[in-house]
PDB file of C-alpha atoms in Angstrom:
ATOM      1  CA  MET F  16     -30.566 -15.529  -4.081  1.00 50.00           C
ATOM      2  CA  LYS F  17     -31.349 -17.533  -0.967  1.00 53.00           C
ATOM      3  CA  GLU F  18     -33.786 -16.066   1.539  1.00 63.00           C
ATOM      4  CA  ALA F  19     -31.613 -17.136   4.483  1.00 78.00           C
ATOM      5  CA  THR F  20     -28.027 -18.205   4.955  1.00 89.00           C
ATOM      6  CA  ILE F  21     -26.696 -20.874   7.270  1.00 94.00           C
ATOM      7  CA  ARG F  22     -23.398 -22.092   8.694  1.00 96.00           C
ATOM      8  CA  LEU F  23     -21.675 -24.857   6.735  1.00 98.00           C
ATOM      9  CA  TYR F  24     -18.858 -27.246   7.593  1.00 98.00           C
ATOM     10  CA  LYS F  25     -16.120 -28.679   5.409  1.00 98.00           C
ATOM     11  CA  TYR F  26     -14.421 -31.818   6.756  1.00 98.00           C
ATOM     12  CA  ARG F  27     -10.816 -32.259   5.631  1.00 96.00           C
ATOM     13  CA  SER F  28      -7.823 -34.538   6.170  1.00 96.00           C
ATOM     14  CA  LEU F  29      -4.265 -33.398   6.777  1.00 96.00           C
ATOM     15  CA  ALA F  30      -2.849 -36.657   5.454  1.00 94.00           C
ATOM     16  CA  GLY F  31      -1.533 -37.291   1.976  1.00 91.00           C
ATOM     17  CA  GLN F  32       0.384 -35.220  -0.503  1.00 87.00           C
ATOM     18  CA  PHE F  33      -1.978 -32.247  -0.476  1.00 91.00           C
ATOM     19  CA  GLY F  34      -3.447 -32.407   3.044  1.00 93.00           C
ATOM     20  CA  ARG F  35      -1.434 -29.611   4.588  1.00 96.00           C
ATOM     21  CA  GLU F  36      -1.487 -27.578   1.395  1.00 96.00           C
ATOM     22  CA  ALA F  37      -5.294 -27.634   1.426  1.00 94.00           C
ATOM     23  CA  VAL F  38      -5.623 -26.218   4.935  1.00 96.00           C
ATOM     24  CA  GLU F  39      -2.898 -23.642   4.304  1.00 97.00           C
ATOM     25  CA  ARG F  40      -4.601 -22.405   1.147  1.00 97.00           C
ATOM     26  CA  ALA F  41      -7.970 -22.288   2.928  1.00 97.00           C
ATOM     27  CA  ILE F  42      -6.757 -20.301   5.935  1.00 98.00           C
ATOM     28  CA  LEU F  43      -4.154 -18.042   4.337  1.00 97.00           C
ATOM     29  CA  GLN F  44      -5.336 -17.707   0.738  1.00 98.00           C
ATOM     30  CA  ASN F  45      -9.124 -18.170   1.036  1.00 98.00           C
ATOM     31  CA  GLN F  46      -9.183 -21.026  -1.462  1.00 98.00           C
ATOM     32  CA  LEU F  47     -10.961 -24.375  -1.533  1.00 97.00           C
ATOM     33  CA  TYR F  48     -10.413 -27.310  -3.859  1.00 96.00           C
ATOM     34  CA  TRP F  49     -13.476 -28.177  -5.941  1.00 97.00           C
ATOM     35  CA  GLN F  50     -13.375 -31.754  -7.189  1.00 95.00           C
ATOM     36  CA  SER F  51     -14.839 -33.615 -10.119  1.00 93.00           C
ATOM     37  CA  PRO F  52     -18.031 -35.566  -9.324  1.00 91.00           C
ATOM     38  CA  GLU F  53     -16.260 -38.576 -10.817  1.00 88.00           C
ATOM     39  CA  ALA F  54     -14.050 -38.639  -7.704  1.00 89.00           C
ATOM     40  CA  PHE F  55     -16.965 -38.958  -5.260  1.00 93.00           C
ATOM     41  CA  ASN F  56     -17.128 -42.002  -3.006  1.00 93.00           C
ATOM     42  CA  ASP F  57     -20.766 -42.691  -3.910  1.00 95.00           C
ATOM     43  CA  PRO F  58     -20.862 -44.469  -7.313  1.00 93.00           C
ATOM     44  CA  PHE F  59     -24.473 -43.295  -7.862  1.00 94.00           C
ATOM     45  CA  ASP F  60     -23.706 -39.642  -7.143  1.00 95.00           C
ATOM     46  CA  CYS F  61     -24.463 -37.390 -10.154  1.00 92.00           C
ATOM     47  CA  LEU F  62     -25.450 -40.490 -12.105  1.00 90.00           C
ATOM     48  CA  PRO F  63     -29.189 -40.265 -12.792  1.00 91.00           C
ATOM     49  CA  VAL F  64     -31.150 -42.543 -15.082  1.00 90.00           C
ATOM     50  CA  LEU F  65     -30.654 -40.888 -18.474  1.00 87.00           C
ATOM     51  CA  TYR F  66     -33.092 -41.158 -21.372  1.00 85.00           C
ATOM     52  CA  PHE F  67     -33.556 -39.383 -24.694  1.00 82.00           C
ATOM     53  CA  GLY F  68     -36.936 -37.697 -24.676  1.00 81.00           C
ATOM     54  CA  ASP F  69     -40.484 -38.675 -23.809  1.00 82.00           C
ATOM     55  CA  ASN F  70     -41.688 -38.349 -27.415  1.00 85.00           C
ATOM     56  CA  GLU F  71     -40.527 -37.562 -30.936  1.00 83.00           C
ATOM     57  CA  ARG F  72     -41.495 -33.896 -30.614  1.00 85.00           C
ATOM     58  CA  GLU F  73     -39.036 -33.419 -27.746  1.00 82.00           C
ATOM     59  CA  ARG F  74     -36.336 -35.256 -29.667  1.00 80.00           C
ATOM     60  CA  ARG F  75     -36.928 -33.144 -32.779  1.00 77.00           C
ATOM     61  CA  GLN F  76     -36.702 -29.898 -30.804  1.00 77.00           C
ATOM     62  CA  PHE F  77     -33.514 -31.101 -29.178  1.00 75.00           C
ATOM     63  CA  ARG F  78     -31.930 -31.807 -32.574  1.00 73.00           C
ATOM     64  CA  ALA F  79     -32.831 -28.306 -33.780  1.00 70.00           C
ATOM     65  CA  ARG F  80     -31.246 -26.669 -30.717  1.00 70.00           C
ATOM     66  CA  ALA F  81     -28.177 -28.889 -30.938  1.00 68.00           C
ATOM     67  CA  ALA F  82     -27.684 -28.183 -34.647  1.00 63.00           C
ATOM     68  CA  ALA F  83     -27.859 -24.427 -34.016  1.00 64.00           C
ATOM     69  CA  LYS F  84     -25.542 -24.533 -31.020  1.00 61.00           C
ATOM     70  CA  VAL F  85     -22.952 -27.040 -32.215  1.00 56.00           C
ATOM     71  CA  PHE F  86     -22.779 -26.245 -35.911  1.00 54.00           C
ATOM     72  CA  GLY F  87     -23.972 -22.641 -36.200  1.00 54.00           C
ATOM     73  CA  GLY F  88     -23.493 -21.135 -39.614  1.00 58.00           C
ATOM     74  CA  PRO F  89     -26.179 -20.290 -42.176  1.00 66.00           C
ATOM     75  CA  ARG F  90     -29.733 -21.457 -41.574  1.00 66.00           C
ATOM     76  CA  GLN F  91     -29.642 -23.802 -44.558  1.00 62.00           C
ATOM     77  CA  GLN F  92     -26.538 -25.516 -43.221  1.00 65.00           C
ATOM     78  CA  ARG F  93     -28.054 -25.889 -39.774  1.00 60.00           C
ATOM     79  CA  ARG F  94     -31.151 -27.509 -41.243  1.00 67.00           C
ATOM     80  CA  ARG F  95     -28.996 -29.957 -43.174  1.00 67.00           C
ATOM     81  CA  ARG F  96     -27.170 -30.867 -39.982  1.00 65.00           C
ATOM     82  CA  GLN F  97     -30.492 -31.210 -38.200  1.00 61.00           C
ATOM     83  CA  ARG F  98     -31.742 -33.615 -40.877  1.00 67.00           C
ATOM     84  CA  GLU F  99     -28.538 -35.628 -40.543  1.00 66.00           C
ATOM     85  CA  MET F 100     -29.050 -35.825 -36.791  1.00 63.00           C
ATOM     86  CA  GLY F 101     -32.682 -36.774 -37.356  1.00 62.00           C
ATOM     87  CA  ALA F 102     -31.562 -39.761 -39.382  1.00 65.00           C
ATOM     88  CA  VAL F 103     -29.765 -41.161 -36.342  1.00 64.00           C
ATOM     89  CA  PRO F 104     -32.026 -43.686 -34.552  1.00 68.00           C
ATOM     90  CA  PRO F 105     -33.184 -42.492 -31.092  1.00 66.00           C
ATOM     91  CA  GLN F 106     -31.508 -45.464 -29.402  1.00 74.00           C
ATOM     92  CA  GLN F 107     -28.163 -44.553 -30.973  1.00 76.00           C
ATOM     93  CA  MET F 108     -28.548 -40.871 -30.079  1.00 71.00           C
ATOM     94  CA  GLU F 109     -29.364 -41.819 -26.485  1.00 74.00           C
ATOM     95  CA  ARG F 110     -26.289 -44.038 -26.318  1.00 80.00           C
ATOM     96  CA  VAL F 111     -24.057 -41.228 -27.607  1.00 78.00           C
ATOM     97  CA  LEU F 112     -25.444 -38.747 -25.078  1.00 76.00           C
ATOM     98  CA  ARG F 113     -25.135 -41.241 -22.229  1.00 80.00           C
ATOM     99  CA  GLU F 114     -21.500 -41.814 -23.148  1.00 84.00           C
ATOM    100  CA  GLN F 115     -20.918 -38.062 -23.019  1.00 82.00           C
ATOM    101  CA  TRP F 116     -22.227 -37.740 -19.460  1.00 85.00           C
ATOM    102  CA  PRO F 117     -18.984 -38.905 -17.717  1.00 86.00           C
ATOM    103  CA  ARG F 118     -17.008 -36.425 -19.820  1.00 87.00           C
ATOM    104  CA  TRP F 119     -19.288 -33.585 -18.781  1.00 84.00           C
ATOM    105  CA  LEU F 120     -18.856 -34.588 -15.150  1.00 86.00           C
ATOM    106  CA  ALA F 121     -15.066 -34.813 -15.483  1.00 88.00           C
ATOM    107  CA  GLU F 122     -15.024 -31.266 -16.837  1.00 89.00           C
ATOM    108  CA  SER F 123     -17.121 -29.892 -13.972  1.00 91.00           C
ATOM    109  CA  ALA F 124     -16.439 -29.193 -10.306  1.00 95.00           C
ATOM    110  CA  ILE F 125     -18.343 -29.386  -7.027  1.00 96.00           C
ATOM    111  CA  ALA F 126     -17.599 -28.229  -3.488  1.00 97.00           C
ATOM    112  CA  CYS F 127     -19.369 -30.225  -0.758  1.00 97.00           C
ATOM    113  CA  PHE F 128     -20.297 -29.090   2.745  1.00 98.00           C
ATOM    114  CA  SER F 129     -22.397 -30.328   5.648  1.00 98.00           C
ATOM    115  CA  GLU F 130     -24.903 -28.684   7.963  1.00 97.00           C
ATOM    116  CA  VAL F 131     -23.496 -30.552  10.968  1.00 97.00           C
ATOM    117  CA  PRO F 132     -20.100 -30.236  12.708  1.00 97.00           C
ATOM    118  CA  ASP F 133     -20.336 -33.137  15.139  1.00 97.00           C
ATOM    119  CA  ASN F 134     -21.346 -36.215  13.157  1.00 97.00           C
ATOM    120  CA  PRO F 135     -18.893 -39.022  14.042  1.00 97.00           C
ATOM    121  CA  LEU F 136     -19.399 -40.681  10.640  1.00 97.00           C
ATOM    122  CA  MET F 137     -18.479 -37.494   8.800  1.00 97.00           C
ATOM    123  CA  TRP F 138     -15.339 -37.127  10.894  1.00 98.00           C
ATOM    124  CA  GLY F 139     -14.514 -40.758  10.253  1.00 97.00           C
ATOM    125  CA  HIS F 140     -15.108 -40.690   6.489  1.00 96.00           C
ATOM    126  CA  TYR F 141     -13.845 -37.246   5.483  1.00 97.00           C
ATOM    127  CA  ALA F 142     -11.462 -36.120   8.219  1.00 97.00           C
ATOM    128  CA  ASP F 143      -9.026 -39.040   8.412  1.00 97.00           C
ATOM    129  CA  SER F 144     -10.813 -40.923  11.213  1.00 98.00           C
ATOM    130  CA  HIS F 145     -11.022 -37.849  13.453  1.00 98.00           C
ATOM    131  CA  LYS F 146      -7.331 -36.971  12.912  1.00 98.00           C
ATOM    132  CA  GLY F 147      -8.219 -34.147  10.536  1.00 97.00           C
ATOM    133  CA  PHE F 148     -10.080 -30.885  10.934  1.00 97.00           C
ATOM    134  CA  CYS F 149     -13.261 -29.113   9.938  1.00 98.00           C
ATOM    135  CA  LEU F 150     -13.519 -25.663   8.361  1.00 98.00           C
ATOM    136  CA  ILE F 151     -16.432 -23.478   9.475  1.00 98.00           C
ATOM    137  CA  PHE F 152     -18.064 -21.269   6.868  1.00 98.00           C
ATOM    138  CA  ASP F 153     -20.834 -18.709   6.923  1.00 97.00           C
ATOM    139  CA  GLU F 154     -22.816 -18.448   3.703  1.00 96.00           C
ATOM    140  CA  ILE F 155     -22.987 -15.020   2.091  1.00 95.00           C
ATOM    141  CA  ALA F 156     -25.935 -13.753   0.074  1.00 91.00           C
ATOM    142  CA  THR F 157     -25.756  -9.974  -0.311  1.00 89.00           C
ATOM    143  CA  GLU F 158     -25.796  -7.566  -3.215  1.00 85.00           C
ATOM    144  CA  GLN F 159     -22.009  -7.370  -2.984  1.00 86.00           C
ATOM    145  CA  ALA F 160     -21.183 -11.071  -2.701  1.00 88.00           C
ATOM    146  CA  GLN F 161     -22.911 -14.403  -3.209  1.00 91.00           C
ATOM    147  CA  TRP F 162     -21.345 -17.546  -1.831  1.00 95.00           C
ATOM    148  CA  PHE F 163     -23.785 -20.233  -0.768  1.00 95.00           C
ATOM    149  CA  GLY F 164     -24.690 -23.830  -1.428  1.00 95.00           C
ATOM    150  CA  PHE F 165     -27.875 -25.677  -2.302  1.00 94.00           C
ATOM    151  CA  PRO F 166     -29.084 -28.585  -0.170  1.00 96.00           C
ATOM    152  CA  VAL F 167     -28.891 -32.125  -1.476  1.00 97.00           C
ATOM    153  CA  GLU F 168     -32.174 -34.044  -1.495  1.00 96.00           C
ATOM    154  CA  TYR F 169     -32.124 -37.666  -0.372  1.00 97.00           C
ATOM    155  CA  LYS F 170     -34.490 -40.117  -2.035  1.00 94.00           C
ATOM    156  CA  GLU F 171     -35.142 -43.826  -2.281  1.00 95.00           C
ATOM    157  CA  ILE F 172     -35.454 -43.732  -6.088  1.00 93.00           C
ATOM    158  CA  ARG F 173     -32.809 -42.506  -8.507  1.00 92.00           C
ATOM    159  CA  PRO F 174     -33.746 -39.360 -10.434  1.00 89.00           C
ATOM    160  CA  ARG F 175     -34.552 -39.662 -14.144  1.00 89.00           C
ATOM    161  CA  VAL F 176     -33.143 -37.018 -16.475  1.00 87.00           C
ATOM    162  CA  ASN F 177     -34.594 -36.272 -19.889  1.00 86.00           C
ATOM    163  CA  LEU F 178     -31.545 -35.505 -22.041  1.00 82.00           C
ATOM    164  CA  THR F 179     -33.606 -33.360 -24.407  1.00 82.00           C
ATOM    165  CA  LYS F 180     -34.055 -30.902 -21.506  1.00 81.00           C
ATOM    166  CA  PHE F 181     -30.395 -30.903 -20.595  1.00 73.00           C
ATOM    167  CA  SER F 182     -30.165 -27.086 -20.581  1.00 74.00           C
ATOM    168  CA  ASP F 183     -33.032 -26.670 -18.086  1.00 79.00           C
ATOM    169  CA  PRO F 184     -31.567 -25.644 -14.674  1.00 80.00           C
ATOM    170  CA  ASP F 185     -34.282 -27.560 -12.809  1.00 82.00           C
ATOM    171  CA  VAL F 186     -33.384 -30.727 -14.715  1.00 81.00           C
ATOM    172  CA  MET F 187     -29.716 -30.323 -13.879  1.00 81.00           C
ATOM    173  CA  MET F 188     -30.505 -29.682 -10.221  1.00 84.00           C
ATOM    174  CA  SER F 189     -32.466 -32.924 -10.174  1.00 83.00           C
ATOM    175  CA  ALA F 190     -29.513 -34.763 -11.683  1.00 85.00           C
ATOM    176  CA  LEU F 191     -26.734 -33.314  -9.547  1.00 90.00           C
ATOM    177  CA  PHE F 192     -28.343 -32.478  -6.197  1.00 94.00           C
ATOM    178  CA  HIS F 193     -30.044 -35.791  -5.413  1.00 94.00           C
ATOM    179  CA  LYS F 194     -28.498 -38.714  -3.569  1.00 96.00           C
ATOM    180  CA  SER F 195     -29.612 -42.024  -2.180  1.00 96.00           C
ATOM    181  CA  ALA F 196     -31.314 -41.918   1.216  1.00 97.00           C
ATOM    182  CA  HIS F 197     -28.407 -44.013   2.520  1.00 96.00           C
ATOM    183  CA  TRP F 198     -26.362 -40.791   2.673  1.00 97.00           C
ATOM    184  CA  SER F 199     -28.933 -38.609   4.416  1.00 97.00           C
ATOM    185  CA  TYR F 200     -26.843 -38.390   7.590  1.00 97.00           C
ATOM    186  CA  GLU F 201     -24.420 -36.116   5.690  1.00 97.00           C
ATOM    187  CA  ARG F 202     -26.999 -33.291   5.359  1.00 97.00           C
ATOM    188  CA  GLU F 203     -24.982 -32.059   2.436  1.00 98.00           C
ATOM    189  CA  HIS F 204     -24.988 -28.721   0.633  1.00 97.00           C
ATOM    190  CA  ARG F 205     -23.238 -28.165  -2.691  1.00 96.00           C
ATOM    191  CA  MET F 206     -21.782 -25.495  -4.892  1.00 96.00           C
ATOM    192  CA  MET F 207     -21.247 -26.466  -8.520  1.00 93.00           C
ATOM    193  CA  GLU F 208     -19.689 -25.069 -11.682  1.00 91.00           C
ATOM    194  CA  TRP F 209     -20.744 -26.919 -14.832  1.00 84.00           C
ATOM    195  CA  HIS F 210     -18.177 -27.158 -17.623  1.00 83.00           C
ATOM    196  CA  ARG F 211     -15.409 -25.676 -15.482  1.00 90.00           C
ATOM    197  CA  PRO F 212     -12.637 -28.106 -14.518  1.00 92.00           C
ATOM    198  CA  PRO F 213     -11.748 -29.148 -10.955  1.00 94.00           C
ATOM    199  CA  GLY F 214      -9.252 -27.029  -9.060  1.00 95.00           C
ATOM    200  CA  TYR F 215      -8.896 -24.410  -6.364  1.00 97.00           C
ATOM    201  CA  ARG F 216     -11.537 -21.668  -6.210  1.00 97.00           C
ATOM    202  CA  SER F 217     -11.432 -18.492  -4.136  1.00 97.00           C
ATOM    203  CA  PHE F 218     -14.105 -17.726  -1.569  1.00 97.00           C
ATOM    204  CA  PRO F 219     -14.865 -14.414   0.170  1.00 96.00           C
ATOM    205  CA  PRO F 220     -12.467 -13.978   3.118  1.00 96.00           C
ATOM    206  CA  GLN F 221     -15.356 -13.177   5.455  1.00 96.00           C
ATOM    207  CA  ALA F 222     -16.968 -16.540   4.695  1.00 97.00           C
ATOM    208  CA  LEU F 223     -14.399 -18.471   6.740  1.00 98.00           C
ATOM    209  CA  ALA F 224     -15.471 -18.275  10.384  1.00 97.00           C
ATOM    210  CA  GLY F 225     -13.189 -20.778  12.104  1.00 97.00           C
ATOM    211  CA  VAL F 226     -11.765 -24.265  12.441  1.00 98.00           C
ATOM    212  CA  ILE F 227     -12.618 -27.351  14.491  1.00 98.00           C
ATOM    213  CA  LEU F 228      -9.644 -29.541  15.450  1.00 98.00           C
ATOM    214  CA  GLY F 229     -10.309 -33.275  15.311  1.00 98.00           C
ATOM    215  CA  ALA F 230     -10.610 -35.352  18.474  1.00 98.00           C
ATOM    216  CA  LYS F 231      -7.628 -37.556  17.469  1.00 98.00           C
ATOM    217  CA  MET F 232      -5.505 -34.882  15.816  1.00 97.00           C
ATOM    218  CA  SER F 233      -1.775 -35.310  16.449  1.00 97.00           C
ATOM    219  CA  GLU F 234       0.187 -32.722  18.403  1.00 97.00           C
ATOM    220  CA  ASP F 235       2.296 -32.041  15.318  1.00 97.00           C
ATOM    221  CA  ASP F 236      -0.790 -31.337  13.190  1.00 97.00           C
ATOM    222  CA  ILE F 237      -2.320 -29.185  15.938  1.00 97.00           C
ATOM    223  CA  ALA F 238       0.863 -27.133  16.039  1.00 97.00           C
ATOM    224  CA  PHE F 239       0.838 -26.758  12.255  1.00 97.00           C
ATOM    225  CA  VAL F 240      -2.792 -25.602  12.074  1.00 97.00           C
ATOM    226  CA  SER F 241      -2.401 -23.374  15.136  1.00 96.00           C
ATOM    227  CA  GLY F 242       0.520 -21.662  13.440  1.00 96.00           C
ATOM    228  CA  LEU F 243      -1.678 -20.840  10.464  1.00 97.00           C
ATOM    229  CA  LEU F 244      -4.531 -19.666  12.664  1.00 97.00           C
ATOM    230  CA  ALA F 245      -2.176 -17.325  14.516  1.00 96.00           C
ATOM    231  CA  ARG F 246      -2.062 -15.333  11.277  1.00 97.00           C
ATOM    232  CA  ARG F 247      -5.863 -15.113  11.210  1.00 96.00           C
ATOM    233  CA  PRO F 248      -6.683 -14.095  14.816  1.00 96.00           C
ATOM    234  CA  GLU F 249     -10.281 -13.234  13.883  1.00 96.00           C
ATOM    235  CA  LEU F 250     -11.069 -16.919  13.271  1.00 97.00           C
ATOM    236  CA  GLU F 251     -12.713 -19.027  15.969  1.00 97.00           C
ATOM    237  CA  ILE F 252     -10.957 -22.212  17.108  1.00 97.00           C
ATOM    238  CA  PHE F 253     -12.856 -25.224  18.460  1.00 98.00           C
ATOM    239  CA  GLN F 254     -11.726 -28.609  19.721  1.00 98.00           C
ATOM    240  CA  ALA F 255     -13.688 -31.815  19.199  1.00 98.00           C
ATOM    241  CA  SER F 256     -13.524 -34.421  21.945  1.00 98.00           C
ATOM    242  CA  VAL F 257     -15.076 -37.820  22.591  1.00 97.00           C
ATOM    243  CA  ASP F 258     -17.810 -37.750  25.209  1.00 97.00           C
ATOM    244  CA  ASP F 259     -17.130 -39.807  28.347  1.00 96.00           C
ATOM    245  CA  ILE F 260     -20.603 -41.347  28.479  1.00 97.00           C
ATOM    246  CA  GLU F 261     -22.584 -41.015  25.243  1.00 97.00           C
ATOM    247  CA  PHE F 262     -21.960 -41.795  21.571  1.00 96.00           C
ATOM    248  CA  LYS F 263     -21.332 -38.159  20.706  1.00 96.00           C
ATOM    249  CA  LEU F 264     -18.658 -35.545  20.095  1.00 98.00           C
ATOM    250  CA  ASN F 265     -18.326 -32.393  22.147  1.00 98.00           C
ATOM    251  CA  ILE F 266     -17.284 -29.275  20.237  1.00 97.00           C
ATOM    252  CA  VAL F 267     -15.784 -26.724  22.635  1.00 97.00           C
ATOM    253  CA  ARG F 268     -14.481 -23.282  21.749  1.00 96.00           C
ATOM    254  CA  GLN F 269     -10.918 -22.635  22.793  1.00 91.00           C
ATOM    255  CA  ALA F 270     -10.188 -19.515  24.809  1.00 76.00           C
TER     256      ALA F 270
END
């Protein structure tokens, strides 16, 4: 459990087939869509440098665990399967595991958030060029409910992942919570479910704190979102606007 919780922001667009459905489900049904990492706009995201073990001992231990997990059955049968796997050259085993990685990603889901509500690039990239909106969330980390993200680390060098240690949580965090330093302006936090397909997930109702309306949001979209917010009067409503002098956005709470 995290020692401290923070406020997170989820930039969204109202455009497209599911734009309005997404905001309606968030505000009225307390649901967010978690997407497959394969759909991310960064082609290097969740794509570490994969390799099959630092030495033969690690590879042998991996084969033993895999034989027990995949094949099960009597011990004698598992050992036979392990010997069969051991006969596969390391290069071929590495190739097979590398080919599996996109499938594992496709069958998993991530929800992405940001620490910042006023980054013009984030509004431009993820909120339909400032015509969308931004959901405001408060993380929760209590005995009764846990709903929080983990920060993404930004580095100049791609992470390397030893496939023989695939089940180690620290290894998976290195693989899935690191991005290129090019993206550091996003200040991203993530929630992830491995081996659970993309789709809508529920969040605690008290986690949603409010909404920020985009600086270029249309009157029709403002009316639509305002109608939803009228059914959640406890939520805060903010308006983003372009500053008259500086390269910045002003986020002002509406009365």
